[in-house]
PDB file of C-alpha atoms in Angstrom:
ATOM      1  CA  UNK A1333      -2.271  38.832   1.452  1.00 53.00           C
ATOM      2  CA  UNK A1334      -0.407  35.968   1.216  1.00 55.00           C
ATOM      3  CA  UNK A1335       0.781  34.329  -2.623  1.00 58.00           C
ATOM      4  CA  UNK A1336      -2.100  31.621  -3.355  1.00 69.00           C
ATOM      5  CA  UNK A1337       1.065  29.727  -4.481  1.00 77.00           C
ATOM      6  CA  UNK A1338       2.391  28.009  -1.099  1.00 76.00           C
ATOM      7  CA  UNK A1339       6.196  27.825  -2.738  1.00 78.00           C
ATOM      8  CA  UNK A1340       6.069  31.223  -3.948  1.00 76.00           C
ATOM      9  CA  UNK A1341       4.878  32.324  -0.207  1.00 76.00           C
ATOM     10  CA  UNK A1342       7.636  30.317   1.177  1.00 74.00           C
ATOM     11  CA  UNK A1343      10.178  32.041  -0.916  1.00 73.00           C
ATOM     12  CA  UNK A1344       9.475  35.330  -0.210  1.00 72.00           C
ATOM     13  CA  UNK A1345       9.088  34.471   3.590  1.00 71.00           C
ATOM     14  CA  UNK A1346      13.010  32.694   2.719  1.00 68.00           C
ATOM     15  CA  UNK A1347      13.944  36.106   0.924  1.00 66.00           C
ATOM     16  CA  UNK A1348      12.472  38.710   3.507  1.00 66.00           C
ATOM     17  CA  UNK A1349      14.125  36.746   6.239  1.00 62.00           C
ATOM     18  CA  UNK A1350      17.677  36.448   4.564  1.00 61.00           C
ATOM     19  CA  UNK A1351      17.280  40.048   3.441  1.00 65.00           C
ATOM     20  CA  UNK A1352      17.018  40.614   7.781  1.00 61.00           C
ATOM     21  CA  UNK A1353      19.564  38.380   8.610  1.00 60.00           C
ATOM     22  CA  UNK A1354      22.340  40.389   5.648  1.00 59.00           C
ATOM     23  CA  UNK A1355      21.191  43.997   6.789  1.00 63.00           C
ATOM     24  CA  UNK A1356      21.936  42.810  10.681  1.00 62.00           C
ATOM     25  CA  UNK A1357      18.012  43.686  11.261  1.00 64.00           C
ATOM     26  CA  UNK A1358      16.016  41.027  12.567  1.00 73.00           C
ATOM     27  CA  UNK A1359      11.770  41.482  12.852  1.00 74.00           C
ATOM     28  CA  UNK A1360      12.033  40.927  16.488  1.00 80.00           C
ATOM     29  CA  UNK A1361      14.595  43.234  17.126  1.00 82.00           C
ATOM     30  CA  UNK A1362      12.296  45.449  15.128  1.00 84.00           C
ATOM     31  CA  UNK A1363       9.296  44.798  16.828  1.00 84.00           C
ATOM     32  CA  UNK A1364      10.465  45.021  20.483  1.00 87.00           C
ATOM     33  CA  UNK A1365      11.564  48.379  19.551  1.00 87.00           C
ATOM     34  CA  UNK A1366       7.830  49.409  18.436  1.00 89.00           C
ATOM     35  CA  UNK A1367       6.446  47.981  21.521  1.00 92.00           C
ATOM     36  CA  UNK A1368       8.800  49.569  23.540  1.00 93.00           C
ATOM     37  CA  UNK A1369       8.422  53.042  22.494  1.00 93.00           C
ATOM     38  CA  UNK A1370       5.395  53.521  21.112  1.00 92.00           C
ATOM     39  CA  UNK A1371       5.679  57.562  20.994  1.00 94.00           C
ATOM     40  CA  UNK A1372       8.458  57.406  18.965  1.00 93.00           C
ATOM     41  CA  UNK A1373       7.652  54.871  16.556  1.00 91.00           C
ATOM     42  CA  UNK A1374       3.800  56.602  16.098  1.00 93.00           C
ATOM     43  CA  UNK A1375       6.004  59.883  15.442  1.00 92.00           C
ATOM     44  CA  UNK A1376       8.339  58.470  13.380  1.00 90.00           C
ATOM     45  CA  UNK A1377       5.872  57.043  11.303  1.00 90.00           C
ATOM     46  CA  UNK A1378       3.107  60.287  11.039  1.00 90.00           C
ATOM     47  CA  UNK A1379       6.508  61.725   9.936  1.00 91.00           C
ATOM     48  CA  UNK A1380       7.084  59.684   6.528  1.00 89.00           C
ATOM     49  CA  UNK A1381       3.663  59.678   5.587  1.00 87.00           C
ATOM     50  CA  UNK A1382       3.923  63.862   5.386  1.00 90.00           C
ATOM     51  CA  UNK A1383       6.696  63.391   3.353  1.00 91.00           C
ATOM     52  CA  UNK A1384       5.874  63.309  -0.470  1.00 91.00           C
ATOM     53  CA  UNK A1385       7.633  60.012  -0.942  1.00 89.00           C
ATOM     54  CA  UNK A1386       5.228  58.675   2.026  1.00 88.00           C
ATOM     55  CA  UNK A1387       1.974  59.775   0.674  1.00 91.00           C
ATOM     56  CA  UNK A1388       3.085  58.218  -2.140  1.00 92.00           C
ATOM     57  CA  UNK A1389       4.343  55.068  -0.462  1.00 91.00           C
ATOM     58  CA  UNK A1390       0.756  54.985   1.216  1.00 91.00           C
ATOM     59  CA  UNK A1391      -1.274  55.381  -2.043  1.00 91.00           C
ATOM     60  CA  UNK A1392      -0.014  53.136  -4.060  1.00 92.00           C
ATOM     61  CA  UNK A1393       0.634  50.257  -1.398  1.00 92.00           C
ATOM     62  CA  UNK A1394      -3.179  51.022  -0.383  1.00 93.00           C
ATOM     63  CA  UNK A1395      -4.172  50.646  -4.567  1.00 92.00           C
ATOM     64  CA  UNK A1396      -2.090  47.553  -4.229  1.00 93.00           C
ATOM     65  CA  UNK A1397      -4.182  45.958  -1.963  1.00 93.00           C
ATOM     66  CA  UNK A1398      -7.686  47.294  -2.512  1.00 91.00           C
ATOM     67  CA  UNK A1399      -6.697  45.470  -6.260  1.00 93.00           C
ATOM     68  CA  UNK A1400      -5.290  42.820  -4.883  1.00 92.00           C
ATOM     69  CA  UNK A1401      -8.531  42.082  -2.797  1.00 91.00           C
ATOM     70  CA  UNK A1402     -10.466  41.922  -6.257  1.00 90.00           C
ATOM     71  CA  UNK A1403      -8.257  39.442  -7.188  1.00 92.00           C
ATOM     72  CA  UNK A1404      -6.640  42.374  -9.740  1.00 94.00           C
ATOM     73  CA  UNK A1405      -2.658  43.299 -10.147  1.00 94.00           C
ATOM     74  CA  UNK A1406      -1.961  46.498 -10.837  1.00 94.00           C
ATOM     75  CA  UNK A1407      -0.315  45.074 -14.045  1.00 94.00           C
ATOM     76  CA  UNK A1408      -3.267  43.541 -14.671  1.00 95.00           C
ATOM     77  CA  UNK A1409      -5.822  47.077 -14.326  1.00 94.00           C
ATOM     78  CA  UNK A1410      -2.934  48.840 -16.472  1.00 93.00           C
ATOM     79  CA  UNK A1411      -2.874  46.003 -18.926  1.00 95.00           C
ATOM     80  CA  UNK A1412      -7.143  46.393 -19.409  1.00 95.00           C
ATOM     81  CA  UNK A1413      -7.173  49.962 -19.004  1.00 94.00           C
ATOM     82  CA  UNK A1414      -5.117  50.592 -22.317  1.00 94.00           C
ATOM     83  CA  UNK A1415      -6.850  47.806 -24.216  1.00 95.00           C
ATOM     84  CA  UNK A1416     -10.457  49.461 -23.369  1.00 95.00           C
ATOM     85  CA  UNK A1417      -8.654  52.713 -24.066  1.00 93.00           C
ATOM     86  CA  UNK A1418      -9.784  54.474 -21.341  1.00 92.00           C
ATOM     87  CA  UNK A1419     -13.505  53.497 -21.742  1.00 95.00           C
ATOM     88  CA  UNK A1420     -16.034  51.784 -19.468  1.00 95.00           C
ATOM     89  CA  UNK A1421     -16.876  48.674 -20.570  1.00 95.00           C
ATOM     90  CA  UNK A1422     -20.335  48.867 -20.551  1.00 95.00           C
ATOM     91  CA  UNK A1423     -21.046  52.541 -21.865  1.00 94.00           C
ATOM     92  CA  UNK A1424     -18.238  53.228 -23.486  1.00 95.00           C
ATOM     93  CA  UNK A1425     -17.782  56.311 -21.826  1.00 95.00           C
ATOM     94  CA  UNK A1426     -14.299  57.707 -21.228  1.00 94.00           C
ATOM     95  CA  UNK A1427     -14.255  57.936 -17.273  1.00 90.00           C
ATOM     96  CA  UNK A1428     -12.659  60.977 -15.207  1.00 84.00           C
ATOM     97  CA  UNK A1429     -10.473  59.243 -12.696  1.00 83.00           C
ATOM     98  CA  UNK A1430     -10.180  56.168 -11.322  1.00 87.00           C
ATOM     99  CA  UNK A1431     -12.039  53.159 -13.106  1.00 93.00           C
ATOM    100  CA  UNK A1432     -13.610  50.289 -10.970  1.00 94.00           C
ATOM    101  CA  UNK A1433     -11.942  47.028 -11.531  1.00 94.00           C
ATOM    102  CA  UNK A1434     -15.192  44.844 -11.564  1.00 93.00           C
ATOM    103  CA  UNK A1435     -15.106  41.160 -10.754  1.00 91.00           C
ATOM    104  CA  UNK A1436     -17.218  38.427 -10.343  1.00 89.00           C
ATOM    105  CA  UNK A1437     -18.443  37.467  -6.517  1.00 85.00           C
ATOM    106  CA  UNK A1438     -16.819  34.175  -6.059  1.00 85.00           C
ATOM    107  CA  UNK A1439     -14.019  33.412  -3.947  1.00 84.00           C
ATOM    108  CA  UNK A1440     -11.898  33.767  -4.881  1.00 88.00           C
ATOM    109  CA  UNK A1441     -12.710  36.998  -7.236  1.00 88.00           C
ATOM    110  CA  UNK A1442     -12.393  36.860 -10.666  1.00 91.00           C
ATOM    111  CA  UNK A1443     -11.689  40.053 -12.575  1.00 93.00           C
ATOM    112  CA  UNK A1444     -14.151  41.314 -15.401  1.00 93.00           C
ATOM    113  CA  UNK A1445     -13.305  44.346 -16.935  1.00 94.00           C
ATOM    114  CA  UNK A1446     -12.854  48.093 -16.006  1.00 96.00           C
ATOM    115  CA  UNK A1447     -15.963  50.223 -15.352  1.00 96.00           C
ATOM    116  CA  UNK A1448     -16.949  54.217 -14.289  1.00 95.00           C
ATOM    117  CA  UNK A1449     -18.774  54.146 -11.320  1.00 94.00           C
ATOM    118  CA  UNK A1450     -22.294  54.427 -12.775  1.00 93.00           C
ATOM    119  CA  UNK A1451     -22.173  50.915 -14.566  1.00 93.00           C
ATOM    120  CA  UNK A1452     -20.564  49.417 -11.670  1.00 93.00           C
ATOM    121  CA  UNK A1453     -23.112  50.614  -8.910  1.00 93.00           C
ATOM    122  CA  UNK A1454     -25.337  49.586 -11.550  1.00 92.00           C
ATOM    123  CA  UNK A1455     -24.623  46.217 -11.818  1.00 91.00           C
ATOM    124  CA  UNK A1456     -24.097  46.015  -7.956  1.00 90.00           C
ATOM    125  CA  UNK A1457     -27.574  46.925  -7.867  1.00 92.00           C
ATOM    126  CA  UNK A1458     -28.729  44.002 -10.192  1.00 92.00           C
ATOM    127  CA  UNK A1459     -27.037  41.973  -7.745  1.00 89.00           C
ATOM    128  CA  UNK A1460     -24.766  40.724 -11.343  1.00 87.00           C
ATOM    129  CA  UNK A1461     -27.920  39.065 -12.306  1.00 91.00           C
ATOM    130  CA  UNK A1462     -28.553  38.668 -16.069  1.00 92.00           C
ATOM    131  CA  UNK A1463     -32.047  38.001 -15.866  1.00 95.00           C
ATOM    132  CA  UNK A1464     -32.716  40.697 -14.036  1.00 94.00           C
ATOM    133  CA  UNK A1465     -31.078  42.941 -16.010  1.00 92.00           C
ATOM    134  CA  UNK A1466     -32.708  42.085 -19.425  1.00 93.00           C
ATOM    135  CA  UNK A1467     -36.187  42.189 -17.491  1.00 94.00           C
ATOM    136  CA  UNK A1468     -34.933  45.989 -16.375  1.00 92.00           C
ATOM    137  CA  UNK A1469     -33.902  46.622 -20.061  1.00 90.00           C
ATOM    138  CA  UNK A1470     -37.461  44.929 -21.655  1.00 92.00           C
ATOM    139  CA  UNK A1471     -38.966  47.309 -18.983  1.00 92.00           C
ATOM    140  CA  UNK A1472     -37.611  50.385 -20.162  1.00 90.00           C
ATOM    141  CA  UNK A1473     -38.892  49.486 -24.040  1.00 91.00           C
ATOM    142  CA  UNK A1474     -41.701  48.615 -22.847  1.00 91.00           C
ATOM    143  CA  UNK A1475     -41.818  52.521 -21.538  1.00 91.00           C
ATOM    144  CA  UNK A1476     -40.204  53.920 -24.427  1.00 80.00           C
ATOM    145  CA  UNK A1477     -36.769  54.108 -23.534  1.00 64.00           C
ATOM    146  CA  UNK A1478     -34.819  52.207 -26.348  1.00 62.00           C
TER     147      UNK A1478
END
């Protein structure tokens, strides 16, 4: 995903570029390898990712962009997660895992706060409505759930 910053984009298309150009490896070069043997490069690849460093490689590069895609960091997430110390924002619940990084439905997304997957399935459900949820809590009064 690109920087929403046009300079900053152009930068690191300047840096990744000169970085080819010093290390005498150009994309091209690169990429006329893949295409020209396939086998080898599909190997060569299934290879790393057995490797410990390439499962990890994969997982955080994937949690990169998954965050990324919420319009999150992983700065960011880290940043939230100690300041809600571990606790869902909604129920206050400490979560087992991973938290959801919730964020508003706009594009592009804005991030919320950190939730456990009941709250945010929840609130998925509600379609992020207030309205509806108050008329879901006035419900459940109404049926003596407090």
């Amino acid at each position: 995903m690109p920087y929403k910053d046009p300079e900053k984009e152009r930068e690191r298309t300047r840096l990744k570029s000169h970085r080819d150009v010093l290390t005498g490896k150009s994309r091209e070069r690169k990429r006329k390898w893949r295409v020209g043997h396939p086998a080898e490069y599909k190997a060569s690849q299934a290879a790393y990712r057995k490797t410990e460093s390439g499962k990890e490689s994969v997982r955080r590069n994937n949690r990169k962009q998954t965050l990324r895609r919420w319009g999150w960091t992983v700065e960011m997430y880290d940043s939230v997660f100690a300041s809600q110390s571990g606790l869902c924002a909604i129920c206050r619940k400490p979560v087992e895992g991973t938290m959801q990084a919730d964020h508003e439905h706009i594009s592009p997304p804005k991030p919320r706060g950190l939730l456990c997957n009941q709250c945010n399935l929840g609130l998925g459900q509600f379609s992020d409505d207030p309205k509806t949820l108050e008329e879901a809590a006035s419900y459940l009064r109404r049926h003596g759930k407090v």
